[in-house]
PDB file of C-alpha atoms in Angstrom:
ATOM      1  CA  UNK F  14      15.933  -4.139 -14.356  1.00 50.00           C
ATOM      2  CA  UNK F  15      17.812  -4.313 -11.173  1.00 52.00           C
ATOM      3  CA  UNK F  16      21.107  -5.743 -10.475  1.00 59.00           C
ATOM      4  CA  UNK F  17      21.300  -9.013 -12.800  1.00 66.00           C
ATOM      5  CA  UNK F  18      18.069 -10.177 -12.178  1.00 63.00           C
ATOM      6  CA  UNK F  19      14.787 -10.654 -14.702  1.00 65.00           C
ATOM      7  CA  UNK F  20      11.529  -9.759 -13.797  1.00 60.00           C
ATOM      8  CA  UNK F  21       9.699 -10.769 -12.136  1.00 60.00           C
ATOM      9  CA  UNK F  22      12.135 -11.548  -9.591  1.00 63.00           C
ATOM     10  CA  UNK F  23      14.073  -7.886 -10.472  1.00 66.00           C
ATOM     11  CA  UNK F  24      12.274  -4.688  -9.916  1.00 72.00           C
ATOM     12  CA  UNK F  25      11.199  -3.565 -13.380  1.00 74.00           C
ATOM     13  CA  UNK F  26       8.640  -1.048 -14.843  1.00 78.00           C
ATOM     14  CA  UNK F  27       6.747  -1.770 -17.609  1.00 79.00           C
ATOM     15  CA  UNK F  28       5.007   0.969 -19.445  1.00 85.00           C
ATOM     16  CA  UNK F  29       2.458   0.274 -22.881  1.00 88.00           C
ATOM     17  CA  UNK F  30      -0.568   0.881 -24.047  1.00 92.00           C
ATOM     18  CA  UNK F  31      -2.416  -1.164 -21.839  1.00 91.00           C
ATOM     19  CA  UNK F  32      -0.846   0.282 -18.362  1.00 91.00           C
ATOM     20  CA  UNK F  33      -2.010   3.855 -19.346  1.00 92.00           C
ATOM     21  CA  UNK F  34      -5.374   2.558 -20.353  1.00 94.00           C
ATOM     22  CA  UNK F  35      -5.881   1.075 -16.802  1.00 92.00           C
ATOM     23  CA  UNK F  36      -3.476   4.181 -15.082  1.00 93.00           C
ATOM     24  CA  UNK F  37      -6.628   6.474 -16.902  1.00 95.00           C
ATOM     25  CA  UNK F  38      -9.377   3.906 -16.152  1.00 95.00           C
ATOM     26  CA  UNK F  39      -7.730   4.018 -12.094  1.00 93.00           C
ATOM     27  CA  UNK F  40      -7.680   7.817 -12.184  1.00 94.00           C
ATOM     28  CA  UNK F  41     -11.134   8.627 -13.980  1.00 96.00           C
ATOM     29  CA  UNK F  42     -12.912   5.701 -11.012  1.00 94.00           C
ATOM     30  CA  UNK F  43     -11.215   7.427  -8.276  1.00 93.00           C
ATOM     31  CA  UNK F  44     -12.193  11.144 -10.053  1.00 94.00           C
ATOM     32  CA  UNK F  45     -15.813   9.600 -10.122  1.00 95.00           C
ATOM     33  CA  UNK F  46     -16.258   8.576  -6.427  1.00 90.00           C
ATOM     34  CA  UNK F  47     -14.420  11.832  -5.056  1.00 91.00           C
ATOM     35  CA  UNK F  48     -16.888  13.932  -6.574  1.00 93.00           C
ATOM     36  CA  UNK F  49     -19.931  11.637  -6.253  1.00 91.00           C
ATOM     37  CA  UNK F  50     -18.988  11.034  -2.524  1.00 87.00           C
ATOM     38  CA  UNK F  51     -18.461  14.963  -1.306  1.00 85.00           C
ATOM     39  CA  UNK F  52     -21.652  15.131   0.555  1.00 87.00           C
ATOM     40  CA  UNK F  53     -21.623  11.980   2.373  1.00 85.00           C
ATOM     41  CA  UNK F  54     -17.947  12.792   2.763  1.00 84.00           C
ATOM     42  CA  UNK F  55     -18.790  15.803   4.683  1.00 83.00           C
ATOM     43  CA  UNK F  56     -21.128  13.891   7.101  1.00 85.00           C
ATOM     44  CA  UNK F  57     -19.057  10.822   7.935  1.00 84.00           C
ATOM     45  CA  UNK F  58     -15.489  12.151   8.331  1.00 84.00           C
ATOM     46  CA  UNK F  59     -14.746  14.292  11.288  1.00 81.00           C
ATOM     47  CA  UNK F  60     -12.951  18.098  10.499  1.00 82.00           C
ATOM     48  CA  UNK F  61      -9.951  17.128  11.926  1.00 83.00           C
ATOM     49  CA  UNK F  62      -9.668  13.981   9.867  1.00 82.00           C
ATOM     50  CA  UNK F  63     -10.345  15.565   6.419  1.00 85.00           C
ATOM     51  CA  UNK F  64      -6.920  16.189   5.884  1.00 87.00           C
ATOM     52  CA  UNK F  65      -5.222  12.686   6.849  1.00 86.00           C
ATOM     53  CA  UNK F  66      -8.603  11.246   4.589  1.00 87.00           C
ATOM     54  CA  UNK F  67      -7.436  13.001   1.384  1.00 89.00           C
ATOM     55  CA  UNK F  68      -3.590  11.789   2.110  1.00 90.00           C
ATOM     56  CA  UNK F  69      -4.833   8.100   2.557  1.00 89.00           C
ATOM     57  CA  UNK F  70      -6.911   8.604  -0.726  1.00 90.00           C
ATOM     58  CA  UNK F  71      -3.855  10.004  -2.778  1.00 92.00           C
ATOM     59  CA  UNK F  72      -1.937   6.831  -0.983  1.00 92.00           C
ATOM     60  CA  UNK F  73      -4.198   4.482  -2.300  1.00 91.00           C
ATOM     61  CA  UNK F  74      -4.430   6.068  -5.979  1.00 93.00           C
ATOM     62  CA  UNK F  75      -0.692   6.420  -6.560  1.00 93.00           C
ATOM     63  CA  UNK F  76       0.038   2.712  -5.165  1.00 92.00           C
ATOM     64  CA  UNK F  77      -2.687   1.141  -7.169  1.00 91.00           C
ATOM     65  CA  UNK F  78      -0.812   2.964  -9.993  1.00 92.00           C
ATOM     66  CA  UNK F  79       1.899   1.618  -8.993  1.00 91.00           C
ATOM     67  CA  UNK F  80       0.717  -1.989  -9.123  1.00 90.00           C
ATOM     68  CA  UNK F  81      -0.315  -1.162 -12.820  1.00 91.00           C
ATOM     69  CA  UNK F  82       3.116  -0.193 -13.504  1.00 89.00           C
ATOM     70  CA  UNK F  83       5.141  -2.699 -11.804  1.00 87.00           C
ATOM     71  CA  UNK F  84       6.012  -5.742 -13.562  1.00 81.00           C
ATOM     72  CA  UNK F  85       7.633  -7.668 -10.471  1.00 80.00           C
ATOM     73  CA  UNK F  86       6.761  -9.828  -7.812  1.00 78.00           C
ATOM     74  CA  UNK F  87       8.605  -7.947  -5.458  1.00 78.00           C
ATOM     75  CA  UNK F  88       7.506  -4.801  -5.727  1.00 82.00           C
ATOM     76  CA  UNK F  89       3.686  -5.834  -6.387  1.00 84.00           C
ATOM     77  CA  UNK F  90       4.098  -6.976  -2.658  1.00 83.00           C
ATOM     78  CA  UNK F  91       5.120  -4.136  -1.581  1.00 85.00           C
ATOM     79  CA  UNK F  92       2.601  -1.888  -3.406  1.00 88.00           C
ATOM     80  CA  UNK F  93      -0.739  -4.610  -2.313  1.00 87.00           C
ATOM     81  CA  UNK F  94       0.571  -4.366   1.597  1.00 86.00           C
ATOM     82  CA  UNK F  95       0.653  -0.063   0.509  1.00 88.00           C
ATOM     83  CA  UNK F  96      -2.775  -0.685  -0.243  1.00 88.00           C
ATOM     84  CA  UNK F  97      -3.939  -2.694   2.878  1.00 84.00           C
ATOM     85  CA  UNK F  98      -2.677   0.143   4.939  1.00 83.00           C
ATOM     86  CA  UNK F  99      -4.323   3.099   3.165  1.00 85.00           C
ATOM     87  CA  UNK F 100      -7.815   1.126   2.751  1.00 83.00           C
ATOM     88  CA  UNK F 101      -7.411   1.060   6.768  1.00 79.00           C
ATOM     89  CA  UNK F 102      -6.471   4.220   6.993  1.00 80.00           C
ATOM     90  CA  UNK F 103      -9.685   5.438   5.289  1.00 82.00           C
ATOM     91  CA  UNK F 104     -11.610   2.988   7.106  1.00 79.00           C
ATOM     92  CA  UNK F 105     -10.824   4.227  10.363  1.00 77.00           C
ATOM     93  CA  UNK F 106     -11.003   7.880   9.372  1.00 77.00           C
ATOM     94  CA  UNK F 107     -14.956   7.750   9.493  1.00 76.00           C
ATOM     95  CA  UNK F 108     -16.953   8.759  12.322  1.00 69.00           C
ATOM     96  CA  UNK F 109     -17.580   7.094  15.307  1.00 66.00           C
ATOM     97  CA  UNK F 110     -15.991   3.890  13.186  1.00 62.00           C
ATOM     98  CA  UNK F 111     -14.145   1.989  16.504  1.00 60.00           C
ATOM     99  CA  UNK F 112     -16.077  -1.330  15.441  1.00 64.00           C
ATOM    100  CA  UNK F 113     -15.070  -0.954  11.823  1.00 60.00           C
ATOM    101  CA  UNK F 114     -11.368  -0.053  12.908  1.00 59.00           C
ATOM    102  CA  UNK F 115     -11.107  -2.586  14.672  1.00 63.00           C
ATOM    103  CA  UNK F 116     -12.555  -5.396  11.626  1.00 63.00           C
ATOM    104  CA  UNK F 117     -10.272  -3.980   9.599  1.00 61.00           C
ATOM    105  CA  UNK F 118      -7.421  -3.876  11.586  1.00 61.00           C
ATOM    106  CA  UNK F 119      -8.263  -7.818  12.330  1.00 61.00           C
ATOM    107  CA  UNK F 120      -9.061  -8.540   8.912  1.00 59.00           C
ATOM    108  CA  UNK F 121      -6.000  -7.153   7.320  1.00 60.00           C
ATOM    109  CA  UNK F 122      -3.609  -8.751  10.268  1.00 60.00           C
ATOM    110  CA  UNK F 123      -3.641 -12.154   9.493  1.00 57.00           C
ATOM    111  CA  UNK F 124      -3.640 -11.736   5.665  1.00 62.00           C
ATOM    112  CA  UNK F 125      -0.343  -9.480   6.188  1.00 61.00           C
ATOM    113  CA  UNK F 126       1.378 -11.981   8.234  1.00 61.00           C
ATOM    114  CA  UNK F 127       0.577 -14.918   5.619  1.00 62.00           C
ATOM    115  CA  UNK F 128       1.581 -12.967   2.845  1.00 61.00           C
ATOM    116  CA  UNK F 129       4.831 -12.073   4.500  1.00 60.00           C
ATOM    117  CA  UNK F 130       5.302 -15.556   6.001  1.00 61.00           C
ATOM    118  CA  UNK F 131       4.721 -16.811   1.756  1.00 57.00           C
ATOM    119  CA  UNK F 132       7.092 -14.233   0.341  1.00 55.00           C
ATOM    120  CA  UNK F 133       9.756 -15.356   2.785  1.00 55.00           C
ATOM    121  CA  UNK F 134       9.916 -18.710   2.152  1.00 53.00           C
ATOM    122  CA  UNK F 135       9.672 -18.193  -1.813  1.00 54.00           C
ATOM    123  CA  UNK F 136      12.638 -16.166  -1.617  1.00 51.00           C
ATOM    124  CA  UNK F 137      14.408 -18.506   0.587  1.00 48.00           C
ATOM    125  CA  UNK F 138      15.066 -16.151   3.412  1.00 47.00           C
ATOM    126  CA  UNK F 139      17.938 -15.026   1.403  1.00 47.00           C
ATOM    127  CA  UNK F 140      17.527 -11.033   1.442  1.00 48.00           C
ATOM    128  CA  UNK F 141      21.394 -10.173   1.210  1.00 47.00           C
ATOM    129  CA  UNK F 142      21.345  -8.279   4.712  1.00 44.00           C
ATOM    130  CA  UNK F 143      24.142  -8.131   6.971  1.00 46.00           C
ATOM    131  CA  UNK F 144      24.203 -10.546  10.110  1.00 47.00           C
ATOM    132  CA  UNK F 145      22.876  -8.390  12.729  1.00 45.00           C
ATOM    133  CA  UNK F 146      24.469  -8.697  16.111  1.00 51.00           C
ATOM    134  CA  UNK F 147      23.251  -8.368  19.754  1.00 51.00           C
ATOM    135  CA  UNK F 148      23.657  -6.002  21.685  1.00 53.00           C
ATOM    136  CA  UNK F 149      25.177  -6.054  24.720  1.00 56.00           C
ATOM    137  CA  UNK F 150      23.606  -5.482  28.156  1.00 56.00           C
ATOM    138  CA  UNK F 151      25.855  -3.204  29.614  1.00 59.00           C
ATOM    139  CA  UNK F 152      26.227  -0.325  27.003  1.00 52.00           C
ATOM    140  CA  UNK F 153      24.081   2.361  27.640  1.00 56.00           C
ATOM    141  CA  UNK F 154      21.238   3.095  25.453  1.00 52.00           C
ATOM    142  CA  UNK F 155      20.776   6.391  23.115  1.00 52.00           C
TER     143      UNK F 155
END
C-alpha cells in the first residue's frame, strides 16, 4: 500500500492463487502464438524491425502481467494505456502496414484522450504536483 491510502485508490500488489493461474495462462497464450506465428512472422515483419517487434511483444506480455498483478485503479491505467502503445507498436511493425498504422494510431487516440480526460476528473485534478510557473521570455533557453 502506498502512502495512507487503500486500494484501489493506493498502488497495491496482490499476489494468490488465482493471479499466477492467469500470469501462467498469459505466458503459455503468448508462448503459443510466438511459436505458431514464426513463419508468417518472417514474411510480414521487415529485418530491420525484428528486433523493435520482439521488444513490443515482451512490452505487451510483462504489462498484461502487470494488470494481473495490480490491484489498483491507478496503476491498471497506467498498465491498459502500456498496452495501447505496444499493440501499436506491433501493429505498425508489419510490412508495408501505413494504412493499418495509421487506424491504429486513430483508433487508439481518441480512446486515450477519454480515458485520461475520465481519470482526471475522478481524481479531482488533485495530483499533489507543485504549481508550475512560466517562464519568462527573456531568459535564454538551454
Amino acid at each position: 500500500m502506498l502512502r495512507h491510502f487503500p486500494a484501489p485508490w493506493g498502488n497495491e500488489i496482490r499476489v494468490g492463487y488465482l493471479e499466477a493461474f492467469m500470469a501462467l495462462f498469459f505466458c503459455v497464450i503468448m508462448l503459443l502464438c510466438m511459436i505458431g506465428g514464426a513463419k508468417e512472422r518472417e514474411n510480414q515483419i521487415e529485418e530491420t524491425k525484428q528486433n523493435l517487434y520482439y521488444v513490443m511483444v515482451n512490452l505487451l506480455l510483462s504489462s498484461l502481467l502487470a494488470l494481473v498483478y495490480t490491484n489498483d485503479l491507478f496503476t491498471a491505467y497506467v498498465f491498459v494505456e502500456i498496452n495501447t502503445i505496444s499493440a501499436c507498436g506491433l501493429i505498425s511493425s508489419k510490412r508495408r502496414s501505413y494504412k493499418a498504422a495509421a487506424a491504429a494510431s486513430r483508433g487508439t487516440a481518441a480512446p486515450s484522450i477519454a480515458r485520461e480526460t475520465a481519470f482526471s476528473a475522478s481524481s479531482g485534478g488533485n495530483c499533489r504536483c507543485e504549481r508550475l510557473r512560466p517562464i519568462p521570455a527573456s531568459s535564454p533557453r538551454p
